[in-house]
């Protein structure tokens, strides 16, 4: 039977991997009558089956925004929310700790990160960025393989009515390299349920062994597959349901150890199941998508959806239908769960998804403006009953989608014009210039995702210069690193001679007041105005003054005025682009701006000719600028909060900020305690929650220095100087009779700031270190990053709490105690490296240090007791003689060595060598020679002989040694040990 199953598996492996997704010409509906079961009923039937027949608790879907798990951009599997149970870190007092058998329908997003289906969506008939995962779980051995398989088979064949002859199963065929046997138990269960041996396939670890990550719980899985061909020709199998049996733990060294408790984790995609039950050719043909496709057709007036792919899909009409339908589902679900399009992490992926949907809807389907937002009610109608948060947030979702759609449409139109103009200048074999693509990409303000740009070019038969893009990406990474740790001199500079020449020519200093020209829209977003200027001087990379540049040349520009913030006062420079007034379709990317003697020098790339005297229009990168504004206002609040917490003697000693994070150096009498760090954060939070206005005004320097409580002036300021005051008008702060300035942040500052503090969102100090005695450097993040940091901290705190309670209950054996010690080590590493509140990190580090000592003490006590018991057993077997050579079960070297030492202590005249076979085939060896042994008889040599025989190695000293090997013939190894020792004696 085994041979026939292996042959079948080899024959059908391509069917599993390469079966066409719901395109089989032999696919036939399960029946023509009655009408297909609605998707809602399919979902409900799954949940009712496990609740009513088998006593499962129904738990709601977790948010697609991961809570406290920085390894994920989105929740991408049903098991994500149950990780604490699998890892043994669940809070014993939480509801989850009581879960034994549960079921749910989980919202999942696979876009960005390790699991990324985004680029495939639309190209075929099966990929989605959002999908629903039906799952049932059994924790702590509540049930295992037999029950899981029989429940799944009963649901599919008896409740859903799928013919048994359309179903195949695959099981784990073993992995000799890892020492894992085939999962014969699952195979026998399927055979007992009536699955013919010819339809039970056996595969290796790539197909049928599931792992959570590089370390952690894992185990064999068995999959149920549906045959699209239905017996007509070669089987064409597509996976329906995956049943994972977590029974091992992957250790840091790559080894596998048995889990103390076994778990069942199953997952079945609702969309794929509905496709089978409704007898459709594709997930897009089901009632989960057909209302959306109909709404798209009615709203755009495009030809109706026909389900075509590849070359048959002329004009990519059907591809666009699929992209828009999939992406609006994803956007709706994510926004309902509190995720919005943004500039980093998951929000950046959402921004990408939205812009991809806008491009396909407007360019391919010719949709009118505001079209995407009009689809949100359709999504709510389809999914709202299952996920009520969609119904509660419907209006907000539609508004946000429409606003972002409108913002991107203008950029898309300009981007299209730039692409077309660039293509006209290319020869037949030329690639599209990397510099132009980069200026259009997400790194620039226009925000055309690179993959979308590549697709637009592909449609025109043009290749993108990918090597050039890689070079620019590396330069961007270097630029970000420089922005994080600025140096005094880098890039283009105007030396004393260049500055003297400018003054000699009468070139006026740059008017950079337009950098403050921004305002809040009624919707709450910021509007940054463009700035018109004239080119006064151009410089090459080596600083030579020239009258024109072009041809992709890197250059420096002096303008009569600018809205770019030049790096100073600790705030990173703006970036963005400029266009010539008479040629709007050529972008000149601006990487940074810097102040040189009152002149603002812009570092740019000139893809085409730019001359002295040209009129230009400047556009700052809005997202970059806004990130800097958030961090700068947060820096002022942090400075004020430190003085409020530590006292008025606290002084700032430097700062630097960019959109990613802020750095703040402060003079303190002693390092900040966790309580002080927490108090500082709380003070900032209160100011943020009040959403106070931020006032600015230019004031004569002699007047400004008399602001009550103003920190000492350790910098040179212009006269007049700009005053930034939070919550108090500048005139009121200046009033000597007023104490208002003592109750808030008032500073002299030339930076760009928010207009209200609420946009900071939150502030978390994620690191602190002593630069010198009395100077502390703080690192902090704001907004979404701060919220994520808090969630990570809360998650780790819960894990430490759970580990504490497990340790307090005590361990029954060495394996359990060692498992707890490993948990402490893993948690210590996680706490040391996580982006989390620093006050919480310090507290958890202190707690874990104590817990690790307790765990190690518990292990030592258990090992000593276990070793004593094994020692007595061996002494009873070996009454007399100069040698004890035997095998003994031991979980670790530590136990084995303790047994050897205790034997030699009780019988000093005896030499001892013990072997201990391990679960995966390894053999541990430990030995000690008697005190009166001859000098030629050493423990190291003895262990080396035995371990070499087993294909391993040994180490140690003349008195005691240890080693490892790998053999199934322990008797021969023991005989080798005895023979060698007797010769030496």
mmCIF file with all atom_site columns, C-alpha atoms in Angstrom, residues 277-413:
data_model
loop_
_atom_site.group_PDB
_atom_site.id
_atom_site.type_symbol
_atom_site.label_atom_id
_atom_site.label_alt_id
_atom_site.label_comp_id
_atom_site.label_asym_id
_atom_site.label_entity_id
_atom_site.label_seq_id
_atom_site.pdbx_PDB_ins_code
_atom_site.Cartn_x
_atom_site.Cartn_y
_atom_site.Cartn_z
_atom_site.occupancy
_atom_site.B_iso_or_equiv
_atom_site.pdbx_formal_charge
_atom_site.auth_seq_id
_atom_site.auth_comp_id
_atom_site.auth_asym_id
_atom_site.auth_atom_id
_atom_site.pdbx_PDB_model_num
ATOM 1   C CA . UNK A 1 277 ? -20.414 24.716 -3.155  1.00 0.00 ? 277 UNK A CA 1
ATOM 2   C CA . UNK A 1 278 ? -21.854 27.197 -5.662  1.00 0.00 ? 278 UNK A CA 1
ATOM 3   C CA . UNK A 1 279 ? -20.321 25.303 -8.584  1.00 0.00 ? 279 UNK A CA 1
ATOM 4   C CA . UNK A 1 280 ? -18.502 28.349 -9.926  1.00 0.00 ? 280 UNK A CA 1
ATOM 5   C CA . UNK A 1 281 ? -15.387 28.664 -12.013 1.00 0.00 ? 281 UNK A CA 1
ATOM 6   C CA . UNK A 1 282 ? -13.794 31.269 -9.794  1.00 0.00 ? 282 UNK A CA 1
ATOM 7   C CA . UNK A 1 283 ? -14.072 32.927 -6.398  1.00 0.00 ? 283 UNK A CA 1
ATOM 8   C CA . UNK A 1 284 ? -15.009 36.101 -8.310  1.00 0.00 ? 284 UNK A CA 1
ATOM 9   C CA . UNK A 1 285 ? -18.114 34.320 -9.660  1.00 0.00 ? 285 UNK A CA 1
ATOM 10  C CA . UNK A 1 286 ? -19.554 33.739 -6.189  1.00 0.00 ? 286 UNK A CA 1
ATOM 11  C CA . UNK A 1 287 ? -21.995 35.960 -4.326  1.00 0.00 ? 287 UNK A CA 1
ATOM 12  C CA . UNK A 1 288 ? -19.094 37.263 -2.227  1.00 0.00 ? 288 UNK A CA 1
ATOM 13  C CA . UNK A 1 289 ? -17.997 39.230 -5.320  1.00 0.00 ? 289 UNK A CA 1
ATOM 14  C CA . UNK A 1 290 ? -20.806 39.292 -7.887  1.00 0.00 ? 290 UNK A CA 1
ATOM 15  C CA . UNK A 1 291 ? -22.684 42.226 -6.234  1.00 0.00 ? 291 UNK A CA 1
ATOM 16  C CA . UNK A 1 292 ? -19.458 44.232 -6.325  1.00 0.00 ? 292 UNK A CA 1
ATOM 17  C CA . UNK A 1 293 ? -18.760 43.345 -9.947  1.00 0.00 ? 293 UNK A CA 1
ATOM 18  C CA . UNK A 1 294 ? -22.323 44.373 -10.852 1.00 0.00 ? 294 UNK A CA 1
ATOM 19  C CA . UNK A 1 295 ? -21.914 47.672 -8.997  1.00 0.00 ? 295 UNK A CA 1
ATOM 20  C CA . UNK A 1 296 ? -18.647 48.342 -10.823 1.00 0.00 ? 296 UNK A CA 1
ATOM 21  C CA . UNK A 1 297 ? -20.326 47.671 -14.168 1.00 0.00 ? 297 UNK A CA 1
ATOM 22  C CA . UNK A 1 298 ? -23.211 50.000 -13.368 1.00 0.00 ? 298 UNK A CA 1
ATOM 23  C CA . UNK A 1 299 ? -21.004 52.736 -11.928 1.00 0.00 ? 299 UNK A CA 1
ATOM 24  C CA . UNK A 1 300 ? -18.405 52.764 -14.710 1.00 0.00 ? 300 UNK A CA 1
ATOM 25  C CA . UNK A 1 301 ? -20.328 51.794 -17.790 1.00 0.00 ? 301 UNK A CA 1
ATOM 26  C CA . UNK A 1 302 ? -17.506 49.422 -18.737 1.00 0.00 ? 302 UNK A CA 1
ATOM 27  C CA . UNK A 1 303 ? -18.279 46.198 -20.632 1.00 0.00 ? 303 UNK A CA 1
ATOM 28  C CA . UNK A 1 304 ? -19.686 43.497 -18.322 1.00 0.00 ? 304 UNK A CA 1
ATOM 29  C CA . UNK A 1 305 ? -17.315 41.206 -16.429 1.00 0.00 ? 305 UNK A CA 1
ATOM 30  C CA . UNK A 1 306 ? -16.567 37.977 -18.325 1.00 0.00 ? 306 UNK A CA 1
ATOM 31  C CA . UNK A 1 307 ? -13.867 36.355 -16.171 1.00 0.00 ? 307 UNK A CA 1
ATOM 32  C CA . UNK A 1 308 ? -11.096 36.480 -18.788 1.00 0.00 ? 308 UNK A CA 1
ATOM 33  C CA . UNK A 1 309 ? -7.379  36.328 -17.963 1.00 0.00 ? 309 UNK A CA 1
ATOM 34  C CA . UNK A 1 310 ? -4.098  36.759 -19.814 1.00 0.00 ? 310 UNK A CA 1
ATOM 35  C CA . UNK A 1 311 ? -4.123  37.520 -23.510 1.00 0.00 ? 311 UNK A CA 1
ATOM 36  C CA . UNK A 1 312 ? -7.862  36.830 -23.716 1.00 0.00 ? 312 UNK A CA 1
ATOM 37  C CA . UNK A 1 313 ? -8.519  39.809 -21.448 1.00 0.00 ? 313 UNK A CA 1
ATOM 38  C CA . UNK A 1 314 ? -8.297  42.563 -24.054 1.00 0.00 ? 314 UNK A CA 1
ATOM 39  C CA . UNK A 1 315 ? -7.681  45.960 -22.541 1.00 0.00 ? 315 UNK A CA 1
ATOM 40  C CA . UNK A 1 316 ? -7.334  44.330 -19.100 1.00 0.00 ? 316 UNK A CA 1
ATOM 41  C CA . UNK A 1 317 ? -10.981 45.053 -18.422 1.00 0.00 ? 317 UNK A CA 1
ATOM 42  C CA . UNK A 1 318 ? -11.621 41.920 -16.358 1.00 0.00 ? 318 UNK A CA 1
ATOM 43  C CA . UNK A 1 319 ? -8.287  42.314 -14.557 1.00 0.00 ? 319 UNK A CA 1
ATOM 44  C CA . UNK A 1 320 ? -9.413  45.789 -13.475 1.00 0.00 ? 320 UNK A CA 1
ATOM 45  C CA . UNK A 1 321 ? -12.765 44.436 -12.266 1.00 0.00 ? 321 UNK A CA 1
ATOM 46  C CA . UNK A 1 322 ? -10.962 41.917 -10.039 1.00 0.00 ? 322 UNK A CA 1
ATOM 47  C CA . UNK A 1 323 ? -8.446  44.448 -8.715  1.00 0.00 ? 323 UNK A CA 1
ATOM 48  C CA . UNK A 1 324 ? -11.102 46.992 -7.776  1.00 0.00 ? 324 UNK A CA 1
ATOM 49  C CA . UNK A 1 325 ? -13.445 44.424 -6.225  1.00 0.00 ? 325 UNK A CA 1
ATOM 50  C CA . UNK A 1 326 ? -10.684 42.832 -4.156  1.00 0.00 ? 326 UNK A CA 1
ATOM 51  C CA . UNK A 1 327 ? -9.049  46.073 -3.077  1.00 0.00 ? 327 UNK A CA 1
ATOM 52  C CA . UNK A 1 328 ? -12.227 47.837 -1.937  1.00 0.00 ? 328 UNK A CA 1
ATOM 53  C CA . UNK A 1 329 ? -12.994 44.830 0.297   1.00 0.00 ? 329 UNK A CA 1
ATOM 54  C CA . UNK A 1 330 ? -9.522  45.051 1.818   1.00 0.00 ? 330 UNK A CA 1
ATOM 55  C CA . UNK A 1 331 ? -9.677  48.817 2.296   1.00 0.00 ? 331 UNK A CA 1
ATOM 56  C CA . UNK A 1 332 ? -13.126 48.659 3.904   1.00 0.00 ? 332 UNK A CA 1
ATOM 57  C CA . UNK A 1 333 ? -12.181 45.915 6.358   1.00 0.00 ? 333 UNK A CA 1
ATOM 58  C CA . UNK A 1 334 ? -8.860  47.528 7.323   1.00 0.00 ? 334 UNK A CA 1
ATOM 59  C CA . UNK A 1 335 ? -10.279 51.023 7.833   1.00 0.00 ? 335 UNK A CA 1
ATOM 60  C CA . UNK A 1 336 ? -13.123 49.576 9.914   1.00 0.00 ? 336 UNK A CA 1
ATOM 61  C CA . UNK A 1 337 ? -10.441 48.009 12.135  1.00 0.00 ? 337 UNK A CA 1
ATOM 62  C CA . UNK A 1 338 ? -8.628  51.313 12.618  1.00 0.00 ? 338 UNK A CA 1
ATOM 63  C CA . UNK A 1 339 ? -5.989  51.121 9.873   1.00 0.00 ? 339 UNK A CA 1
ATOM 64  C CA . UNK A 1 340 ? -5.777  53.995 7.383   1.00 0.00 ? 340 UNK A CA 1
ATOM 65  C CA . UNK A 1 341 ? -3.532  54.622 4.362   1.00 0.00 ? 341 UNK A CA 1
ATOM 66  C CA . UNK A 1 342 ? -0.252  56.136 5.536   1.00 0.00 ? 342 UNK A CA 1
ATOM 67  C CA . UNK A 1 343 ? 3.488   56.314 5.029   1.00 0.00 ? 343 UNK A CA 1
ATOM 68  C CA . UNK A 1 344 ? 5.008   53.308 6.810   1.00 0.00 ? 344 UNK A CA 1
ATOM 69  C CA . UNK A 1 345 ? 4.260   49.710 7.708   1.00 0.00 ? 345 UNK A CA 1
ATOM 70  C CA . UNK A 1 346 ? 0.728   48.450 7.173   1.00 0.00 ? 346 UNK A CA 1
ATOM 71  C CA . UNK A 1 347 ? -0.668  51.945 6.430   1.00 0.00 ? 347 UNK A CA 1
ATOM 72  C CA . UNK A 1 348 ? 1.847   52.255 3.569   1.00 0.00 ? 348 UNK A CA 1
ATOM 73  C CA . UNK A 1 349 ? 0.643   48.933 2.129   1.00 0.00 ? 349 UNK A CA 1
ATOM 74  C CA . UNK A 1 350 ? -2.946  50.212 2.352   1.00 0.00 ? 350 UNK A CA 1
ATOM 75  C CA . UNK A 1 351 ? -1.914  53.403 0.563   1.00 0.00 ? 351 UNK A CA 1
ATOM 76  C CA . UNK A 1 352 ? -0.433  51.195 -2.140  1.00 0.00 ? 352 UNK A CA 1
ATOM 77  C CA . UNK A 1 353 ? -3.645  49.154 -2.402  1.00 0.00 ? 353 UNK A CA 1
ATOM 78  C CA . UNK A 1 354 ? -5.830  52.252 -2.654  1.00 0.00 ? 354 UNK A CA 1
ATOM 79  C CA . UNK A 1 355 ? -3.686  53.807 -5.376  1.00 0.00 ? 355 UNK A CA 1
ATOM 80  C CA . UNK A 1 356 ? -3.630  50.568 -7.318  1.00 0.00 ? 356 UNK A CA 1
ATOM 81  C CA . UNK A 1 357 ? -7.438  50.491 -7.169  1.00 0.00 ? 357 UNK A CA 1
ATOM 82  C CA . UNK A 1 358 ? -7.703  54.142 -8.244  1.00 0.00 ? 358 UNK A CA 1
ATOM 83  C CA . UNK A 1 359 ? -5.434  53.589 -11.207 1.00 0.00 ? 359 UNK A CA 1
ATOM 84  C CA . UNK A 1 360 ? -7.349  50.541 -12.518 1.00 0.00 ? 360 UNK A CA 1
ATOM 85  C CA . UNK A 1 361 ? -10.764 52.099 -11.923 1.00 0.00 ? 361 UNK A CA 1
ATOM 86  C CA . UNK A 1 362 ? -9.998  55.426 -13.609 1.00 0.00 ? 362 UNK A CA 1
ATOM 87  C CA . UNK A 1 363 ? -7.614  54.418 -16.394 1.00 0.00 ? 363 UNK A CA 1
ATOM 88  C CA . UNK A 1 364 ? -9.039  51.026 -17.383 1.00 0.00 ? 364 UNK A CA 1
ATOM 89  C CA . UNK A 1 365 ? -12.668 51.144 -16.313 1.00 0.00 ? 365 UNK A CA 1
ATOM 90  C CA . UNK A 1 366 ? -13.018 54.931 -16.896 1.00 0.00 ? 366 UNK A CA 1
ATOM 91  C CA . UNK A 1 367 ? -14.704 55.366 -13.527 1.00 0.00 ? 367 UNK A CA 1
ATOM 92  C CA . UNK A 1 368 ? -15.885 58.843 -12.499 1.00 0.00 ? 368 UNK A CA 1
ATOM 93  C CA . UNK A 1 369 ? -14.255 60.660 -9.538  1.00 0.00 ? 369 UNK A CA 1
ATOM 94  C CA . UNK A 1 370 ? -15.415 59.410 -6.139  1.00 0.00 ? 370 UNK A CA 1
ATOM 95  C CA . UNK A 1 371 ? -16.290 55.993 -7.581  1.00 0.00 ? 371 UNK A CA 1
ATOM 96  C CA . UNK A 1 372 ? -14.368 53.866 -5.076  1.00 0.00 ? 372 UNK A CA 1
ATOM 97  C CA . UNK A 1 373 ? -16.130 55.392 -2.108  1.00 0.00 ? 373 UNK A CA 1
ATOM 98  C CA . UNK A 1 374 ? -19.487 54.526 -3.686  1.00 0.00 ? 374 UNK A CA 1
ATOM 99  C CA . UNK A 1 375 ? -18.592 50.813 -3.516  1.00 0.00 ? 375 UNK A CA 1
ATOM 100 C CA . UNK A 1 376 ? -18.217 50.792 0.277   1.00 0.00 ? 376 UNK A CA 1
ATOM 101 C CA . UNK A 1 377 ? -21.968 50.283 0.959   1.00 0.00 ? 377 UNK A CA 1
ATOM 102 C CA . UNK A 1 378 ? -21.873 47.213 -1.304  1.00 0.00 ? 378 UNK A CA 1
ATOM 103 C CA . UNK A 1 379 ? -19.023 45.728 0.748   1.00 0.00 ? 379 UNK A CA 1
ATOM 104 C CA . UNK A 1 380 ? -20.969 46.490 3.934   1.00 0.00 ? 380 UNK A CA 1
ATOM 105 C CA . UNK A 1 381 ? -24.045 44.777 2.503   1.00 0.00 ? 381 UNK A CA 1
ATOM 106 C CA . UNK A 1 382 ? -22.014 41.613 1.714   1.00 0.00 ? 382 UNK A CA 1
ATOM 107 C CA . UNK A 1 383 ? -19.901 41.389 4.895   1.00 0.00 ? 383 UNK A CA 1
ATOM 108 C CA . UNK A 1 384 ? -21.600 43.644 7.442   1.00 0.00 ? 384 UNK A CA 1
ATOM 109 C CA . UNK A 1 385 ? -23.708 40.990 9.175   1.00 0.00 ? 385 UNK A CA 1
ATOM 110 C CA . UNK A 1 386 ? -20.639 38.862 9.858   1.00 0.00 ? 386 UNK A CA 1
ATOM 111 C CA . UNK A 1 387 ? -18.465 41.828 10.852  1.00 0.00 ? 387 UNK A CA 1
ATOM 112 C CA . UNK A 1 388 ? -20.625 44.561 12.461  1.00 0.00 ? 388 UNK A CA 1
ATOM 113 C CA . UNK A 1 389 ? -17.724 47.025 12.656  1.00 0.00 ? 389 UNK A CA 1
ATOM 114 C CA . UNK A 1 390 ? -18.214 47.553 8.917   1.00 0.00 ? 390 UNK A CA 1
ATOM 115 C CA . UNK A 1 391 ? -21.780 48.711 9.510   1.00 0.00 ? 391 UNK A CA 1
ATOM 116 C CA . UNK A 1 392 ? -20.752 51.001 12.381  1.00 0.00 ? 392 UNK A CA 1
ATOM 117 C CA . UNK A 1 393 ? -18.011 52.703 10.368  1.00 0.00 ? 393 UNK A CA 1
ATOM 118 C CA . UNK A 1 394 ? -19.532 52.669 6.876   1.00 0.00 ? 394 UNK A CA 1
ATOM 119 C CA . UNK A 1 395 ? -19.722 56.464 6.452   1.00 0.00 ? 395 UNK A CA 1
ATOM 120 C CA . UNK A 1 396 ? -16.203 57.008 7.780   1.00 0.00 ? 396 UNK A CA 1
ATOM 121 C CA . UNK A 1 397 ? -14.783 54.351 5.449   1.00 0.00 ? 397 UNK A CA 1
ATOM 122 C CA . UNK A 1 398 ? -16.466 55.858 2.384   1.00 0.00 ? 398 UNK A CA 1
ATOM 123 C CA . UNK A 1 399 ? -15.318 59.371 3.309   1.00 0.00 ? 399 UNK A CA 1
ATOM 124 C CA . UNK A 1 400 ? -11.692 58.362 3.849   1.00 0.00 ? 400 UNK A CA 1
ATOM 125 C CA . UNK A 1 401 ? -11.559 56.316 0.624   1.00 0.00 ? 401 UNK A CA 1
ATOM 126 C CA . UNK A 1 402 ? -13.074 59.182 -1.383  1.00 0.00 ? 402 UNK A CA 1
ATOM 127 C CA . UNK A 1 403 ? -10.704 61.757 0.106   1.00 0.00 ? 403 UNK A CA 1
ATOM 128 C CA . UNK A 1 404 ? -7.599  59.682 -0.631  1.00 0.00 ? 404 UNK A CA 1
ATOM 129 C CA . UNK A 1 405 ? -8.928  58.833 -4.096  1.00 0.00 ? 405 UNK A CA 1
ATOM 130 C CA . UNK A 1 406 ? -9.331  62.530 -4.937  1.00 0.00 ? 406 UNK A CA 1
ATOM 131 C CA . UNK A 1 407 ? -5.854  63.342 -3.627  1.00 0.00 ? 407 UNK A CA 1
ATOM 132 C CA . UNK A 1 408 ? -4.266  60.647 -5.764  1.00 0.00 ? 408 UNK A CA 1
ATOM 133 C CA . UNK A 1 409 ? -6.166  61.378 -8.973  1.00 0.00 ? 409 UNK A CA 1
ATOM 134 C CA . UNK A 1 410 ? -4.322  64.653 -9.564  1.00 0.00 ? 410 UNK A CA 1
ATOM 135 C CA . UNK A 1 411 ? -0.985  62.921 -8.973  1.00 0.00 ? 411 UNK A CA 1
ATOM 136 C CA . UNK A 1 412 ? -1.966  60.073 -11.280 1.00 0.00 ? 412 UNK A CA 1
ATOM 137 C CA . UNK A 1 413 ? -2.848  62.482 -14.101 1.00 0.00 ? 413 UNK A CA 1
#
